[in-house]
Tab-separated table of C-alpha atoms in Angstrom:
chain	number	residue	atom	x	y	z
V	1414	UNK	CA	119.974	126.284	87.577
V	1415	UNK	CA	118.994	122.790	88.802
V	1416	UNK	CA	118.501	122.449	92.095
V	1417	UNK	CA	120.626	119.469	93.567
V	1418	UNK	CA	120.555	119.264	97.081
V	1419	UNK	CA	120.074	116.497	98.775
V	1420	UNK	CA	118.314	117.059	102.079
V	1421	UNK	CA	117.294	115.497	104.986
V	1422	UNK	CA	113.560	113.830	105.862
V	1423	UNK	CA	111.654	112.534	108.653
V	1424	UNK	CA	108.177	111.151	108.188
V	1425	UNK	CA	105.600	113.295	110.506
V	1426	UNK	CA	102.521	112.985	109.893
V	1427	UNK	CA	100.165	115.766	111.514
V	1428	UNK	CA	98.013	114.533	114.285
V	1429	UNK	CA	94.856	115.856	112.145
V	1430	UNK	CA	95.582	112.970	109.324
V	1431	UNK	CA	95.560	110.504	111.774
V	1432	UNK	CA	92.352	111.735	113.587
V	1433	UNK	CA	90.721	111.781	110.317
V	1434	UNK	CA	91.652	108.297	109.663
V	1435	UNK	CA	90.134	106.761	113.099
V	1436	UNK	CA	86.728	108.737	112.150
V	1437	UNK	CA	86.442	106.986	109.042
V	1438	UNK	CA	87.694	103.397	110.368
V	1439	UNK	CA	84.896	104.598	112.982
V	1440	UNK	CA	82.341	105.192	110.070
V	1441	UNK	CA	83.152	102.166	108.107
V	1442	UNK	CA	80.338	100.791	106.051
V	1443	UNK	CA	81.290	97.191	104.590
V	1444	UNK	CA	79.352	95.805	101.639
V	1445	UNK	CA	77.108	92.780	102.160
V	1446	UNK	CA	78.996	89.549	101.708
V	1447	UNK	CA	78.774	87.998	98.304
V	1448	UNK	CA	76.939	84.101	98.213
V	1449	UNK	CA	80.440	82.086	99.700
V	1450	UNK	CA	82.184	85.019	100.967
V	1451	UNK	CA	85.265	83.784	99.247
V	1452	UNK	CA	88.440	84.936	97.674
V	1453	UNK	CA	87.729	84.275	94.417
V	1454	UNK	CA	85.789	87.747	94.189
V	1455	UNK	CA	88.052	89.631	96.169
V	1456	UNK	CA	88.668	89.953	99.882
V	1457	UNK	CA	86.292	88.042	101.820
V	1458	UNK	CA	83.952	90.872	103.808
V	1459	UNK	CA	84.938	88.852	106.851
V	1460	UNK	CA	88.381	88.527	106.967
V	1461	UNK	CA	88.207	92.283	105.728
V	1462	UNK	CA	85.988	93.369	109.264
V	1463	UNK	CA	88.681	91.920	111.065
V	1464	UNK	CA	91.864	93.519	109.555
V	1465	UNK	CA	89.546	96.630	109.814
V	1466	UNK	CA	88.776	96.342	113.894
V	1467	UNK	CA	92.633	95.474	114.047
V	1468	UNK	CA	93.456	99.257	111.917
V	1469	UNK	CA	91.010	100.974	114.034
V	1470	UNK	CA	91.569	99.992	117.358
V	1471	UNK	CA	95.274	97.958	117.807
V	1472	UNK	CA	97.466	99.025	115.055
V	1473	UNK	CA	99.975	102.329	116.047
V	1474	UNK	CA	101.001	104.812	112.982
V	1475	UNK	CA	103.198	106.330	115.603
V	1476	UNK	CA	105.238	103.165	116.322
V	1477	UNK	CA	106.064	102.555	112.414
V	1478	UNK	CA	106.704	105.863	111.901
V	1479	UNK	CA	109.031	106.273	114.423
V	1480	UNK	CA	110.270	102.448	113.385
V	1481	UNK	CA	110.805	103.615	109.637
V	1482	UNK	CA	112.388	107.143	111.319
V	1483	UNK	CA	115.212	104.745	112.991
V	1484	UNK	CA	117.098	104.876	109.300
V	1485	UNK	CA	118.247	108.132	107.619
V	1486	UNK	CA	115.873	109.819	104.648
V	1487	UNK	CA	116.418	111.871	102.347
V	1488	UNK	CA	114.129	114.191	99.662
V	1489	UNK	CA	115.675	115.665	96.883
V	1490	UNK	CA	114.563	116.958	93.144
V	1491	UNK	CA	115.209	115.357	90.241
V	1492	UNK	CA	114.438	115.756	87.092
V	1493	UNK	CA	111.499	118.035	88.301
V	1494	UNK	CA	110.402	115.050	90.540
V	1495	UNK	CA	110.632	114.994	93.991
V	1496	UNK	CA	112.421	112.065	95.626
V	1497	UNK	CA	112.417	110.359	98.828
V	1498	UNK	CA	114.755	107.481	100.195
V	1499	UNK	CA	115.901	105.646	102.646
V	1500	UNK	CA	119.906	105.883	102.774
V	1501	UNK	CA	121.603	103.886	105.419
V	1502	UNK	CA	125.712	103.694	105.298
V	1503	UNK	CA	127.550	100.798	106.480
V	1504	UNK	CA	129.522	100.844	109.096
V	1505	UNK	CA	132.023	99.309	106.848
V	1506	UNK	CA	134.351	101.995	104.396
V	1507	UNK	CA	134.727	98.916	101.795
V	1508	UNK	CA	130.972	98.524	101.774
V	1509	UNK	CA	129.367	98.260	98.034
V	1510	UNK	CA	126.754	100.735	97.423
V	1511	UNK	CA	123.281	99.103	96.795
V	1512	UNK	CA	119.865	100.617	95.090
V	1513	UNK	CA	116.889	98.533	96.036
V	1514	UNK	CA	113.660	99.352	94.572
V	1515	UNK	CA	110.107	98.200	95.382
V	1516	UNK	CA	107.266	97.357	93.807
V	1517	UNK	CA	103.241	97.861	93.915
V	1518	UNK	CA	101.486	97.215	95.814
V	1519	UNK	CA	104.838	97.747	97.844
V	1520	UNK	CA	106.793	100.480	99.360
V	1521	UNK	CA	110.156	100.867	100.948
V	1522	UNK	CA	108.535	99.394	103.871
V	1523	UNK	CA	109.502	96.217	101.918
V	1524	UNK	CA	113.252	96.564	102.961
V	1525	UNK	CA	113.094	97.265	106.309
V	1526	UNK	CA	114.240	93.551	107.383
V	1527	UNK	CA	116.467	93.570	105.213
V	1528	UNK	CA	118.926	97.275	105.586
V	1529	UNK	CA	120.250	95.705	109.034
V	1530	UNK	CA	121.433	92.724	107.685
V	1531	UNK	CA	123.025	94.060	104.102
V	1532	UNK	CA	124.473	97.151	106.154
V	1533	UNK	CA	126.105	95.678	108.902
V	1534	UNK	CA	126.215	91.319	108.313
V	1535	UNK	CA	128.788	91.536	111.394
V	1536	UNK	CA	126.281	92.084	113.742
V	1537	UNK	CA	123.603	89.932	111.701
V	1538	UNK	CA	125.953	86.851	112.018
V	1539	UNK	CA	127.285	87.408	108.658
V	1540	UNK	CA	130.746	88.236	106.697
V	1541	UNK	CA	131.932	92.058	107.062
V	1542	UNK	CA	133.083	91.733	103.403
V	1543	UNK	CA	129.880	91.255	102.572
V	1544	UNK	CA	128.372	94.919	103.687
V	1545	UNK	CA	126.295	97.149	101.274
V	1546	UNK	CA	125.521	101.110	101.938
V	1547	UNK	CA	121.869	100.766	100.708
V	1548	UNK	CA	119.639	103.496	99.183
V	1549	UNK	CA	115.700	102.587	99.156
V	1550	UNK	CA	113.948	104.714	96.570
V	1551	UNK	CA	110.589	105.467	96.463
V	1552	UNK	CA	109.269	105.144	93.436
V	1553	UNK	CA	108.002	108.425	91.672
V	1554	UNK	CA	103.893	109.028	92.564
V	1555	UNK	CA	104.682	106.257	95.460
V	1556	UNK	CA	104.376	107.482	99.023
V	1557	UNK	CA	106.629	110.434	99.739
V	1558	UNK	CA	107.692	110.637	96.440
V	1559	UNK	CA	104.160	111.198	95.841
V	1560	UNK	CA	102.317	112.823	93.571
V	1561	UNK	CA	103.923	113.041	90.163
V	1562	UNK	CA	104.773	116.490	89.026
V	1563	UNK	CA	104.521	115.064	84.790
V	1564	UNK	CA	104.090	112.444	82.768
V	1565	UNK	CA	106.475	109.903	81.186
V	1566	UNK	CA	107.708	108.245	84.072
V	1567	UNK	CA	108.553	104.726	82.283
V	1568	UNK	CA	111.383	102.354	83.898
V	1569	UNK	CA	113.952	104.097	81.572
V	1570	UNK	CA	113.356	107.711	82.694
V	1571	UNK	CA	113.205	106.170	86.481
V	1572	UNK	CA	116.602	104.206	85.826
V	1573	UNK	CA	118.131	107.722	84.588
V	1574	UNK	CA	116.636	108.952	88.108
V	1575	UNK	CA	118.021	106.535	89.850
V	1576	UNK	CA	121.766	106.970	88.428
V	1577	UNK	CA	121.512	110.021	89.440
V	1578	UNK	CA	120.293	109.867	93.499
V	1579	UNK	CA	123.339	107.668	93.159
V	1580	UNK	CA	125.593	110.099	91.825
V	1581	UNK	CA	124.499	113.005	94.191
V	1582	UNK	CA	125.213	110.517	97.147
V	1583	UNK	CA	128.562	110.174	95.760
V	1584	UNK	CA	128.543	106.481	94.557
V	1585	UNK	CA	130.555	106.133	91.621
V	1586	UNK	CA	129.911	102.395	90.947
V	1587	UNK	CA	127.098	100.000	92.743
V	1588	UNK	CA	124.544	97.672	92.484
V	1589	UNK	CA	121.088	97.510	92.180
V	1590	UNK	CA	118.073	95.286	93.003
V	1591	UNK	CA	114.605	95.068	92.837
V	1592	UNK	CA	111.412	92.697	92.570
V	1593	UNK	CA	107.936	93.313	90.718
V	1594	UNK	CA	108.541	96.921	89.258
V	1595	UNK	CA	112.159	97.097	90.743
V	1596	UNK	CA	112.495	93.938	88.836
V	1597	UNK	CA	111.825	95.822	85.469
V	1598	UNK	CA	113.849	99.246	86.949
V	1599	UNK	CA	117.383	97.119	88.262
V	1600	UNK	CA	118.133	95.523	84.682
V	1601	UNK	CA	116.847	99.622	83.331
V	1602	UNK	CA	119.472	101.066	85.741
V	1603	UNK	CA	122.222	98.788	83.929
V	1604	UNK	CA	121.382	99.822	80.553
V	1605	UNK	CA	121.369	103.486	81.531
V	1606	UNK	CA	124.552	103.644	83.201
V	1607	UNK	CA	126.388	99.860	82.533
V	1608	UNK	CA	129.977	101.178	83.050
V	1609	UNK	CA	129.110	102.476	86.934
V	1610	UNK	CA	126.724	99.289	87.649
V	1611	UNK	CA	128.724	96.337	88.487
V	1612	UNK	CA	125.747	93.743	88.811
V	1613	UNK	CA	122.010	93.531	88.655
V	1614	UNK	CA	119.994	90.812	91.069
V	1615	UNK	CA	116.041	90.645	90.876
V	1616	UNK	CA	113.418	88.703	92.190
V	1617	UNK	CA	110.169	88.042	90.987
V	1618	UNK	CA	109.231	86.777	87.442
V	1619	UNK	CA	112.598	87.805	85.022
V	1620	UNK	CA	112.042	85.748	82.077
V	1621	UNK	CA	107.921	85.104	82.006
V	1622	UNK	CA	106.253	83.977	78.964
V	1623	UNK	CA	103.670	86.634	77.827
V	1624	UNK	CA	103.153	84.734	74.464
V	1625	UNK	CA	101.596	81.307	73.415
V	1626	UNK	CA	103.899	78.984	73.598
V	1627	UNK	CA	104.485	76.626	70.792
V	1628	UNK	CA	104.377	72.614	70.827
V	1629	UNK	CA	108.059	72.188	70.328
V	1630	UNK	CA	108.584	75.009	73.659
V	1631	UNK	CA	105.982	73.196	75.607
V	1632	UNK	CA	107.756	69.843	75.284
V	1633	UNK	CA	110.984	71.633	76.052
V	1634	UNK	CA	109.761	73.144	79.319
V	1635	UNK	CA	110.445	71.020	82.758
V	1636	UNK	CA	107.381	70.084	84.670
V	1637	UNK	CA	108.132	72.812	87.249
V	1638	UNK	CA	108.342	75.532	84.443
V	1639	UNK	CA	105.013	73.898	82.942
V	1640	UNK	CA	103.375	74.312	86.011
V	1641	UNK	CA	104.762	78.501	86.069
V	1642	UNK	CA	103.310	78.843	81.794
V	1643	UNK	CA	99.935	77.281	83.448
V	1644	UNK	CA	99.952	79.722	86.671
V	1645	UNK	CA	100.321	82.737	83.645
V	1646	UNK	CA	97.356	81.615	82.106
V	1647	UNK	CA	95.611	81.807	85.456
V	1648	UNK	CA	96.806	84.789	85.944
V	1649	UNK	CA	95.523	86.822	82.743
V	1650	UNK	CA	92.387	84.784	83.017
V	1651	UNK	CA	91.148	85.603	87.189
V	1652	UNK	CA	93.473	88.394	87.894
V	1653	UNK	CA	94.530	90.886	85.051
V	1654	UNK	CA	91.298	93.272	85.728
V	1655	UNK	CA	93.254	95.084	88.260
V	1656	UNK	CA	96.064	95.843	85.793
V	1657	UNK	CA	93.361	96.671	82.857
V	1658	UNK	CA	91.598	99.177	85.435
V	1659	UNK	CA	95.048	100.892	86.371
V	1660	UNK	CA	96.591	101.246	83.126
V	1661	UNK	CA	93.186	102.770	81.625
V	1662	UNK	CA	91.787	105.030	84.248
V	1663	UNK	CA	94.639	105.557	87.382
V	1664	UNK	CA	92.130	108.960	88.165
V	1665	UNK	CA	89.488	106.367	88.818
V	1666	UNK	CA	91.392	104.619	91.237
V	1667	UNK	CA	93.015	107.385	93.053
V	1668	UNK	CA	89.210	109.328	93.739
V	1669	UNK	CA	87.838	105.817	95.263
V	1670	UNK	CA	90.776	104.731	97.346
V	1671	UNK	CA	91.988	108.218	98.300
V	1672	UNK	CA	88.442	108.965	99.515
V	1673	UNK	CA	88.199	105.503	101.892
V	1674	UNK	CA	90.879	103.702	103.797
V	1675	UNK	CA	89.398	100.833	103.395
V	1676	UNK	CA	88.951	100.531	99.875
V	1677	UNK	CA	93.022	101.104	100.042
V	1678	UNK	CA	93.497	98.532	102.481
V	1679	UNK	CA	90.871	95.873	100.339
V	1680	UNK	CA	92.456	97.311	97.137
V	1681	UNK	CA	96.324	95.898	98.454
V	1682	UNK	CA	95.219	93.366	100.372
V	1683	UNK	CA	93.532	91.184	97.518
V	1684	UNK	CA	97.235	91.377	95.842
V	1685	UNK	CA	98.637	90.432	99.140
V	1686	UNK	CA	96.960	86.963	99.772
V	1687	UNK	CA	97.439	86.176	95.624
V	1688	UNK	CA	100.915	86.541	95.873
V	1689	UNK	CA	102.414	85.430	99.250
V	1690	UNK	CA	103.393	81.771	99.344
V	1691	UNK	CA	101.784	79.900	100.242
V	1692	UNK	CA	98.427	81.028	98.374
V	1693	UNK	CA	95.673	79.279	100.507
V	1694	UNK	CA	97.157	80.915	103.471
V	1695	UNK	CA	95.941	84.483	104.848
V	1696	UNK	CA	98.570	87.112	104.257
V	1697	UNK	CA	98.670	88.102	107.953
V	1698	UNK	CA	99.516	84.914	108.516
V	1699	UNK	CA	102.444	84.834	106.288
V	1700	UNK	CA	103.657	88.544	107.092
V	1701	UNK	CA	102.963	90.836	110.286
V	1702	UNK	CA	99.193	92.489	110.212
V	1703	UNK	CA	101.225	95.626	111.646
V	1704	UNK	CA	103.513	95.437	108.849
V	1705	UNK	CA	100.681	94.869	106.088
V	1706	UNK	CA	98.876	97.967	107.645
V	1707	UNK	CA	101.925	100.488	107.358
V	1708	UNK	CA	102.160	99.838	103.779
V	1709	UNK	CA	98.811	100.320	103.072
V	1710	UNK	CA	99.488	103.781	105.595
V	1711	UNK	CA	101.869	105.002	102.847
V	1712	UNK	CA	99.795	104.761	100.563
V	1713	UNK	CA	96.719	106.374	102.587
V	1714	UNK	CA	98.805	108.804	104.297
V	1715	UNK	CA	100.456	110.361	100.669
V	1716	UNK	CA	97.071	110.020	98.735
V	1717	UNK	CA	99.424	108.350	96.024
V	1718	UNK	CA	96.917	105.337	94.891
V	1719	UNK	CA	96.146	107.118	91.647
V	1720	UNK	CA	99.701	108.228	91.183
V	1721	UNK	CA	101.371	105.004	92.157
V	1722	UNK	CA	98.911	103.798	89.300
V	1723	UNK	CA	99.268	106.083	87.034
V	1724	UNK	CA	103.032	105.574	87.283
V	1725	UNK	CA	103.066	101.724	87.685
V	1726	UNK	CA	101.180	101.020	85.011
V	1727	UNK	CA	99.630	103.568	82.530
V	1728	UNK	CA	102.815	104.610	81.122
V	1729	UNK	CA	105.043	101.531	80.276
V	1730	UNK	CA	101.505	100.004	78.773
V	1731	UNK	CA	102.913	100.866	75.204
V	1732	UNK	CA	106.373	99.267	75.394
V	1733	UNK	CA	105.137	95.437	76.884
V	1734	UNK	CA	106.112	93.313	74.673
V	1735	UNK	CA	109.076	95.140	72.803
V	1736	UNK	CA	112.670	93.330	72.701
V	1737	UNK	CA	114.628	94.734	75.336
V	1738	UNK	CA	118.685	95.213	74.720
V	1739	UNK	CA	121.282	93.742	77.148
V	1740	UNK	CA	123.416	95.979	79.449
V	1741	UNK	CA	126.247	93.294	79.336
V	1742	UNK	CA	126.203	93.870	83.128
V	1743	UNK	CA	126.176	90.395	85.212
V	1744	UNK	CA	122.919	89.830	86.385
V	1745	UNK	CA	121.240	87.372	89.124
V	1746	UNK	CA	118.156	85.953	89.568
V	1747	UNK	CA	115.961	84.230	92.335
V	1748	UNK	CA	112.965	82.947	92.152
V	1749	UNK	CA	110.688	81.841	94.462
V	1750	UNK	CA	108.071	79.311	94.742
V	1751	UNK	CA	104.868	82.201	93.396
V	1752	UNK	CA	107.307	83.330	90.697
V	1753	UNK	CA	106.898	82.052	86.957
V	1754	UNK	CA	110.431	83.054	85.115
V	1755	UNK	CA	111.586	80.895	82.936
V	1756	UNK	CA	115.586	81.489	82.494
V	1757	UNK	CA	115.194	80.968	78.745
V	1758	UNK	CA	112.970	83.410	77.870
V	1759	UNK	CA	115.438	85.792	80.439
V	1760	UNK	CA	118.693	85.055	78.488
V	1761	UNK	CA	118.321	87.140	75.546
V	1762	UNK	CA	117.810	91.056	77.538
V	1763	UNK	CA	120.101	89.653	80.026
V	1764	UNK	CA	123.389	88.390	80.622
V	1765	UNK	CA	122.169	86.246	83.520
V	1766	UNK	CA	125.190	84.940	86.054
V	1767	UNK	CA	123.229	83.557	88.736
V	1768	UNK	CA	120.045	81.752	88.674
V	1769	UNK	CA	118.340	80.406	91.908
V	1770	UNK	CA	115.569	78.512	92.037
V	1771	UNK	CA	113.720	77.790	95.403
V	1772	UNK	CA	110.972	75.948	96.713
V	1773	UNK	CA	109.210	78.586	99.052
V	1774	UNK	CA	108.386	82.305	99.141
V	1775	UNK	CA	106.244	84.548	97.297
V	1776	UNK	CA	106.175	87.547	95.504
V	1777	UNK	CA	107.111	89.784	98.388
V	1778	UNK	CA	110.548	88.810	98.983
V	1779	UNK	CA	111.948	91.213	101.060
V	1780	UNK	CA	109.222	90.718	103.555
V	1781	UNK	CA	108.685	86.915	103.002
V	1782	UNK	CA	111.741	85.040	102.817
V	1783	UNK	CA	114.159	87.706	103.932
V	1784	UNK	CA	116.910	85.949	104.860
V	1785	UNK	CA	117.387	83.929	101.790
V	1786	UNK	CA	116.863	86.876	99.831
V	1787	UNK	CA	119.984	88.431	101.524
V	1788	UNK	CA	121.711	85.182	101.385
V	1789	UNK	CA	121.507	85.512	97.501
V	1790	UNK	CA	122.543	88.983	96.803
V	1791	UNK	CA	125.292	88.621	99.414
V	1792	UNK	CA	126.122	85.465	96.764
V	1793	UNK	CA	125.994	87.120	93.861
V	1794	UNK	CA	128.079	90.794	94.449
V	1795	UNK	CA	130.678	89.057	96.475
V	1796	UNK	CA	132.620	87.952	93.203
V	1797	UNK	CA	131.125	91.390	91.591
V	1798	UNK	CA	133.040	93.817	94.420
């Protein structure tokens, strides 16, 4: 018989993990600097010294563990996979259940600015209306839902995973959200279950253009969506090694980064200066160091970088590129300044409802622009309730 209990999880890491870690912060042996020392081949050795010292000898584990602690968690089996989450009820009995789900190089660490506000908007200056009872996944092979027990783990077997954490939880009908990998497992969730999901809302790139674009779409594109079919070019052409290496040899990954903390911490950290808004500007400028460094800890701590590739990547490899169906489920969008959706090419695997375009943020949503990203999916369920 299928085990379905849901049961309660704190995050305590032994004492021995972390002592382990300072010795080999301790040890650290940093390559020589390339000629220019500059982003364009990865993370400068420089900047990367410095975010090291800062690890080693400032940052406390014990602080964001007990800050992550402050909201409920849960583990529970499914589908032979175990699952953790984050699952914080509203004060408020007509609140909408919500399923947010992260990204990579992400991790429910993602969310954590946001739970307070979407739980309880009374005491975030908000509307009471407007309250969700959230549930923060993570993702199979990601952090404590780390390592993956099989194979096949595409968006559509997550979605089915996800539909049914809700169901054990006791949420008949809710929402869901997500950005980079959430963005391609919300719309999944929809088509799985579309008569218990009343809305979708993403952020990130809905609606890129992985093809070549013809004359007669060119010269129908605005300048700003020219400028996102240009950034995609850039994109396959300075950045798309990382994806080629994950999707082709995830073991690869996972014995270098699992083996040094700081190849973890370069590994993310290149993704988090390319895709924070704006570009030019250091990521720890743009986020919290401390913050930056417990999502890389997730990822260190759980040993999940081969997993979290393996998973990410490797397996949905096969179906890029195929026509996906629509749920008929109303669906919102945002995107941000880094994004590059283009609401055309979104329209025909979605029945879009809500389109926002603005002129800041970056990939990282939930940890960049915050606010407005609560602002939106506040906007978007409250006609959806």
């Amino acid at each position: 018989m299928t085990d379905e209990t849901v049961h309660p999880f704190r995050i305590d890491v032994p004492q021995e993990q972390l002592d382990d870690l300072a010795d080999r912060l301790s040890r650290t042996r940093l390559p020589a600097p390339l000629p220019g020392d500059g982003w364009d081949t990865g993370v400068p050795v420089s900047y990367l010294a410095e975010i090291v010292a800062h690890w080693r000898d400032h940052y406390d584990w014990r602080a964001a563990e007990a800050g992550i602690n402050a909201y409920p968690q849960l583990t529970t089996t499914i589908d032979g996979q175990d699952v953790h989450a984050l699952h914080v009820r509203s004060p408020e009995p007509g609140a909408l259940p919500l399923v947010l789900t992260h990204g990579w190089p992400g991790s429910v660490v993602e969310f954590l600015d946001v739970i307070g506000p979407l739980t309880d908007p009374a005491a975030h200056g908000g509307d009471p209306a407007d309250a969700f009872h959230v549930v923060v996944p993570s993702l199979p092979g990601f952090g404590f839902s780390g390592p993956v027990a099989d194979d096949g783990w595409t968006t559509a077997r997550i979605a089915r995973a996800w539909d049914e954490l809700m169901r054990r939880l006791g949420y008949d009908r809710y929402g869901t959200q997500g950005g980079d990998i959430g963005a391609a497992v919300a719309p999944e969730v929809a088509r799985v279950a579309p008569d218990r999901v009343v809305g979708v809302h993403v952020n990130g790139s809905l609606g890129a253009p992985m093809h070549a674009l013809t004359d007669d779409e060119t010269a129908a594109l605005t300048d700003a969506e020219r400028d996102r079919v240009r950034r995609i070019g850039a994109f396959m052409q300075e950045e798309f090694g990382y994806i080629a290496i994950q999707s082709t040899r995830p073991q690869l990954v996972g014995a270098a980064l699992t083996d040094s903390p700081v190849g973890q911490l370069a590994w993310i950290l290149d993704k988090f200066r390319e895709w924070t808004h704006p570009r030019h500007e250091l990521p720890d400028r743009i986020l919290d160091r401390d913050r930056l460094l417990t999502n890389v800890m997730l990822y260190w701590l759980t040993g999940t970088a081969g997993s979290s590739a393996y998973v990410g990547y490797a397996l949905d490899a096969g179906s890029w590129g195929e026509p996906e169906q629509p749920s008929g489920v109303p669906t919102g969008v945002i995107q941000f300044a880094h994004d590059v959706g283009i609401r055309r090419y979104a329209e025909p695997a979605h029945r879009i409802t809500r389109w926002t375009e603005v002129d800041r943020g970056g990939h990282f949503a939930a940890l960049e622009e915050p606010e407005l990203l609560v602002a939106d999916v506040r906007a978007f369920f409250r006609e959806l309730r």
